[in-house]
Amino acid sequence: MRDAYIIGVGQTAVGRHNDLSLRVMAARAVEAAMHDAGAESVEGLYVGNMLSGVLLNQQHLGALIADAAGLRGIDAATAEAACGSGGAAVRWGVMAIASGQHDIVAVCGVEKLTATDPRITTRGLAMAADYDEEASHGVSFVALNAMIMRRYLYEYSLIPEDLAYFPINAHHNGARNPNAMFQKAVDMRTYRRSPVVADPIRVLDASPICDGAAALIICSGDRMAEIKASGRPFARVLASANATDSVAVHSRATPMFLQASYLSSRRAYAQAGLEPQDINFFEAHDAFSVMAALSLEACGFAGPGKAHEMAKEGEITTEGRLPMSTMGGLKARGHPVGATGVYQVVEAYLQLTGRAGPNQVQNAAIGMTQNIGGSGATVATHILQRMN
């Protein structure tokens, strides 16, 4: 297997883009990434997206976006793994390079969620759950996560405010990210006053409905002499791993433990030859506060029911032991579902190349991203290393 390197990234600001179509957002992100990498062409394009067919009546995004970005004729396809679609697309790109199939490829994640009636969007997001066992009974995706959070609080004798430090940290970092949807810090008082969406989930526990596109360029070691000569920054992909669990939460062996997250992270650690303590920062899938906690615990960063202590004690800030959601995460940067996994890798690359601005983690050498599909049914983990 060959080494894979990320040599350029691009992104749109996350928010409501009423004036931009999905293809335009995606093309802009890909073009920006190619410009950042100094690449005139790529051999493949892998697109992460969840809902364009349901919300926009448009499938076949690989060819659509390749054409829009001036790349007609290349290998292109779309990866779908619910909210983990972006991570799946990154994995496809890494595998294309590692296998020797291609020498340079683009990966793009794109989603447009605000162009439709919110009820239609909510119905689409529920497709990340098991339709027969969950969604068909009227359980929305937010309601499903509310049940998970309620059970988590009960299991560990916690209150909602114990998990509030996750969104507080995310908003603190998002306030310093020009591409974040929410660029305003919040505190515990703000959290307590935020409306309840599905008890015990408050507005500040849940990521927003939004639009966005992010892209990156991955190449093989055969191109590295050229990249090094140009002086452009790059990062090595040390690991790319994926794992699955049952889509329905109640079918899992232990509903309060993300088994796919555990398996995906352990496979990534094994590939990279690392342990949890070797990770310098973590871009977590904090779509809901409880998912941030469950991810930290499954990845080996905290014991069962103890993740909130890391957040409360400041260990997840950009100055802490394990900086998390360093550019705002899903909560503050925003969660354009099929694009999220790509945004995470873009942000990890920026950290490792010293381009994260006010949110820069000092001495960041190893970063990990984890993108979750559904409520834990598909989990893609990537570990990146600073190279220069």
mmCIF file of N, CA, C and O in Angstrom, residues 10-12 20-35 45 47 61-71 106-110 212-215 217:
data_model
loop_
_atom_site.group_PDB
_atom_site.id
_atom_site.type_symbol
_atom_site.label_atom_id
_atom_site.label_comp_id
_atom_site.label_asym_id
_atom_site.label_seq_id
_atom_site.Cartn_x
_atom_site.Cartn_y
_atom_site.Cartn_z
ATOM 1 N N GLY A 10 -9.985 23.289 0.213
ATOM 2 C CA GLY A 10 -10.859 24.413 -0.105
ATOM 3 C C GLY A 10 -12.183 24.233 0.610
ATOM 4 O O GLY A 10 -12.577 23.102 0.914
ATOM 5 N N GLN A 11 -12.867 25.313 0.885
ATOM 6 C CA GLN A 11 -14.158 25.220 1.564
ATOM 7 C C GLN A 11 -14.978 26.474 1.325
ATOM 8 O O GLN A 11 -14.431 27.549 1.059
ATOM 9 N N THR A 12 -16.279 26.326 1.406
ATOM 10 C CA THR A 12 -17.165 27.482 1.447
ATOM 11 C C THR A 12 -17.523 27.743 2.903
ATOM 12 O O THR A 12 -17.411 26.843 3.741
ATOM 13 N N LEU A 20 -26.663 30.141 -4.061
ATOM 14 C CA LEU A 20 -25.730 29.184 -4.652
ATOM 15 C C LEU A 20 -26.376 27.808 -4.786
ATOM 16 O O LEU A 20 -26.959 27.294 -3.833
ATOM 17 N N SER A 21 -26.239 27.211 -5.951
ATOM 18 C CA SER A 21 -26.718 25.848 -6.140
ATOM 19 C C SER A 21 -25.712 24.869 -5.562
ATOM 20 O O SER A 21 -24.559 25.216 -5.283
ATOM 21 N N LEU A 22 -26.137 23.624 -5.412
ATOM 22 C CA LEU A 22 -25.248 22.592 -4.894
ATOM 23 C C LEU A 22 -24.026 22.431 -5.791
ATOM 24 O O LEU A 22 -22.892 22.338 -5.309
ATOM 25 N N ARG A 23 -24.225 22.405 -7.094
ATOM 26 C CA ARG A 23 -23.093 22.175 -7.988
ATOM 27 C C ARG A 23 -22.106 23.340 -7.957
ATOM 28 O O ARG A 23 -20.896 23.126 -8.045
ATOM 29 N N VAL A 24 -22.610 24.548 -7.799
ATOM 30 C CA VAL A 24 -21.717 25.716 -7.747
ATOM 31 C C VAL A 24 -20.904 25.701 -6.456
ATOM 32 O O VAL A 24 -19.690 25.949 -6.469
ATOM 33 N N MET A 25 -21.560 25.411 -5.323
ATOM 34 C CA MET A 25 -20.826 25.325 -4.059
ATOM 35 C C MET A 25 -19.714 24.287 -4.149
ATOM 36 O O MET A 25 -18.571 24.534 -3.752
ATOM 37 N N ALA A 26 -20.054 23.109 -4.657
ATOM 38 C CA ALA A 26 -19.082 22.029 -4.744
ATOM 39 C C ALA A 26 -17.933 22.394 -5.679
ATOM 40 O O ALA A 26 -16.761 22.169 -5.361
ATOM 41 N N ALA A 27 -18.268 22.945 -6.834
ATOM 42 C CA ALA A 27 -17.226 23.307 -7.803
ATOM 43 C C ALA A 27 -16.286 24.349 -7.221
ATOM 44 O O ALA A 27 -15.065 24.281 -7.427
ATOM 45 N N ARG A 28 -16.829 25.307 -6.487
ATOM 46 C CA ARG A 28 -15.974 26.338 -5.882
ATOM 47 C C ARG A 28 -15.012 25.724 -4.880
ATOM 48 O O ARG A 28 -13.832 26.111 -4.812
ATOM 49 N N ALA A 29 -15.494 24.781 -4.087
ATOM 50 C CA ALA A 29 -14.626 24.141 -3.099
ATOM 51 C C ALA A 29 -13.527 23.330 -3.784
ATOM 52 O O ALA A 29 -12.359 23.381 -3.387
ATOM 53 N N VAL A 30 -13.892 22.574 -4.825
ATOM 54 C CA VAL A 30 -12.902 21.777 -5.551
ATOM 55 C C VAL A 30 -11.872 22.675 -6.228
ATOM 56 O O VAL A 30 -10.653 22.421 -6.158
ATOM 57 N N GLU A 31 -12.330 23.728 -6.868
ATOM 58 C CA GLU A 31 -11.412 24.649 -7.545
ATOM 59 C C GLU A 31 -10.469 25.314 -6.551
ATOM 60 O O GLU A 31 -9.275 25.485 -6.825
ATOM 61 N N ALA A 32 -10.990 25.667 -5.372
ATOM 62 C CA ALA A 32 -10.151 26.287 -4.346
ATOM 63 C C ALA A 32 -9.099 25.308 -3.851
ATOM 64 O O ALA A 32 -7.938 25.682 -3.619
ATOM 65 N N ALA A 33 -9.493 24.039 -3.683
ATOM 66 C CA ALA A 33 -8.545 23.022 -3.225
ATOM 67 C C ALA A 33 -7.454 22.786 -4.277
ATOM 68 O O ALA A 33 -6.267 22.644 -3.931
ATOM 69 N N MET A 34 -7.839 22.738 -5.537
ATOM 70 C CA MET A 34 -6.854 22.534 -6.599
ATOM 71 C C MET A 34 -5.892 23.717 -6.677
ATOM 72 O O MET A 34 -4.674 23.534 -6.853
ATOM 73 N N HIS A 35 -6.416 24.911 -6.507
ATOM 74 C CA HIS A 35 -5.549 26.094 -6.510
ATOM 75 C C HIS A 35 -4.594 26.057 -5.322
ATOM 76 O O HIS A 35 -3.392 26.347 -5.465
ATOM 77 N N LEU A 45 -12.480 11.988 -8.663
ATOM 78 C CA LEU A 45 -13.247 12.864 -7.776
ATOM 79 C C LEU A 45 -14.255 12.010 -7.027
ATOM 80 O O LEU A 45 -15.062 11.308 -7.646
ATOM 81 N N VAL A 47 -17.246 12.197 -4.135
ATOM 82 C CA VAL A 47 -18.153 13.178 -3.548
ATOM 83 C C VAL A 47 -18.947 12.559 -2.404
ATOM 84 O O VAL A 47 -19.558 11.496 -2.563
ATOM 85 N N LEU A 61 -23.976 12.902 -8.629
ATOM 86 C CA LEU A 61 -23.176 14.083 -8.310
ATOM 87 C C LEU A 61 -21.729 13.978 -8.760
ATOM 88 O O LEU A 61 -21.087 15.012 -8.994
ATOM 89 N N GLY A 62 -21.183 12.764 -8.851
ATOM 90 C CA GLY A 62 -19.798 12.650 -9.287
ATOM 91 C C GLY A 62 -19.582 13.311 -10.627
ATOM 92 O O GLY A 62 -18.735 14.201 -10.783
ATOM 93 N N ALA A 63 -20.363 12.901 -11.614
ATOM 94 C CA ALA A 63 -20.235 13.471 -12.954
ATOM 95 C C ALA A 63 -20.659 14.936 -12.978
ATOM 96 O O ALA A 63 -20.038 15.766 -13.652
ATOM 97 N N LEU A 64 -21.731 15.267 -12.242
ATOM 98 C CA LEU A 64 -22.246 16.638 -12.227
ATOM 99 C C LEU A 64 -21.189 17.618 -11.744
ATOM 100 O O LEU A 64 -20.953 18.672 -12.355
ATOM 101 N N ILE A 65 -20.533 17.280 -10.629
ATOM 102 C CA ILE A 65 -19.563 18.201 -10.030
ATOM 103 C C ILE A 65 -18.247 18.190 -10.797
ATOM 104 O O ILE A 65 -17.593 19.230 -10.948
ATOM 105 N N ALA A 66 -17.870 17.030 -11.331
ATOM 106 C CA ALA A 66 -16.669 16.989 -12.176
ATOM 107 C C ALA A 66 -16.831 17.938 -13.362
ATOM 108 O O ALA A 66 -15.917 18.714 -13.698
ATOM 109 N N ASP A 67 -17.985 17.913 -13.985
ATOM 110 C CA ASP A 67 -18.259 18.795 -15.116
ATOM 111 C C ASP A 67 -18.241 20.256 -14.684
ATOM 112 O O ASP A 67 -17.625 21.110 -15.331
ATOM 113 N N ALA A 68 -18.905 20.558 -13.559
ATOM 114 C CA ALA A 68 -18.984 21.939 -13.091
ATOM 115 C C ALA A 68 -17.621 22.497 -12.715
ATOM 116 O O ALA A 68 -17.384 23.710 -12.814
ATOM 117 N N ALA A 69 -16.707 21.624 -12.275
ATOM 118 C CA ALA A 69 -15.374 22.069 -11.871
ATOM 119 C C ALA A 69 -14.369 22.011 -13.021
ATOM 120 O O ALA A 69 -13.166 22.206 -12.805
ATOM 121 N N GLY A 70 -14.850 21.770 -14.236
ATOM 122 C CA GLY A 70 -13.953 21.722 -15.389
ATOM 123 C C GLY A 70 -13.125 20.463 -15.467
ATOM 124 O O GLY A 70 -12.030 20.464 -16.042
ATOM 125 N N LEU A 71 -13.640 19.346 -14.915
ATOM 126 C CA LEU A 71 -12.895 18.098 -14.865
ATOM 127 C C LEU A 71 -13.595 16.986 -15.644
ATOM 128 O O LEU A 71 -13.452 15.806 -15.342
ATOM 129 N N ALA A 106 -9.292 14.304 -6.090
ATOM 130 C CA ALA A 106 -10.006 15.290 -5.288
ATOM 131 C C ALA A 106 -11.119 14.586 -4.521
ATOM 132 O O ALA A 106 -11.710 13.620 -5.022
ATOM 133 N N VAL A 107 -11.385 15.061 -3.326
ATOM 134 C CA VAL A 107 -12.524 14.603 -2.524
ATOM 135 C C VAL A 107 -13.351 15.827 -2.191
ATOM 136 O O VAL A 107 -12.805 16.865 -1.790
ATOM 137 N N CYS A 108 -14.650 15.727 -2.356
ATOM 138 C CA CYS A 108 -15.534 16.852 -2.060
ATOM 139 C C CYS A 108 -16.735 16.367 -1.253
ATOM 140 O O CYS A 108 -17.300 15.303 -1.547
ATOM 141 N N GLY A 109 -17.092 17.120 -0.235
ATOM 142 C CA GLY A 109 -18.331 16.873 0.486
ATOM 143 C C GLY A 109 -19.238 18.070 0.289
ATOM 144 O O GLY A 109 -18.778 19.210 0.382
ATOM 145 N N VAL A 110 -20.499 17.837 -0.018
ATOM 146 C CA VAL A 110 -21.410 18.946 -0.273
ATOM 147 C C VAL A 110 -22.823 18.579 0.173
ATOM 148 O O VAL A 110 -23.249 17.430 0.045
ATOM 149 N N GLY A 212 -23.191 23.779 2.737
ATOM 150 C CA GLY A 212 -21.747 23.955 2.696
ATOM 151 C C GLY A 212 -21.074 22.935 1.797
ATOM 152 O O GLY A 212 -21.650 21.895 1.457
ATOM 153 N N ALA A 213 -19.839 23.253 1.413
ATOM 154 C CA ALA A 213 -19.034 22.336 0.605
ATOM 155 C C ALA A 213 -17.575 22.491 1.001
ATOM 156 O O ALA A 213 -17.102 23.603 1.262
ATOM 157 N N ALA A 214 -16.878 21.376 1.079
ATOM 158 C CA ALA A 214 -15.450 21.369 1.396
ATOM 159 C C ALA A 214 -14.767 20.365 0.496
ATOM 160 O O ALA A 214 -15.383 19.391 0.039
ATOM 161 N N ALA A 215 -13.485 20.585 0.223
ATOM 162 C CA ALA A 215 -12.759 19.697 -0.686
ATOM 163 C C ALA A 215 -11.295 19.605 -0.291
ATOM 164 O O ALA A 215 -10.763 20.491 0.383
ATOM 165 N N ILE A 217 -7.323 17.748 -1.811
ATOM 166 C CA ILE A 217 -6.573 17.060 -2.859
ATOM 167 C C ILE A 217 -5.621 16.079 -2.190
ATOM 168 O O ILE A 217 -4.878 16.450 -1.271
#
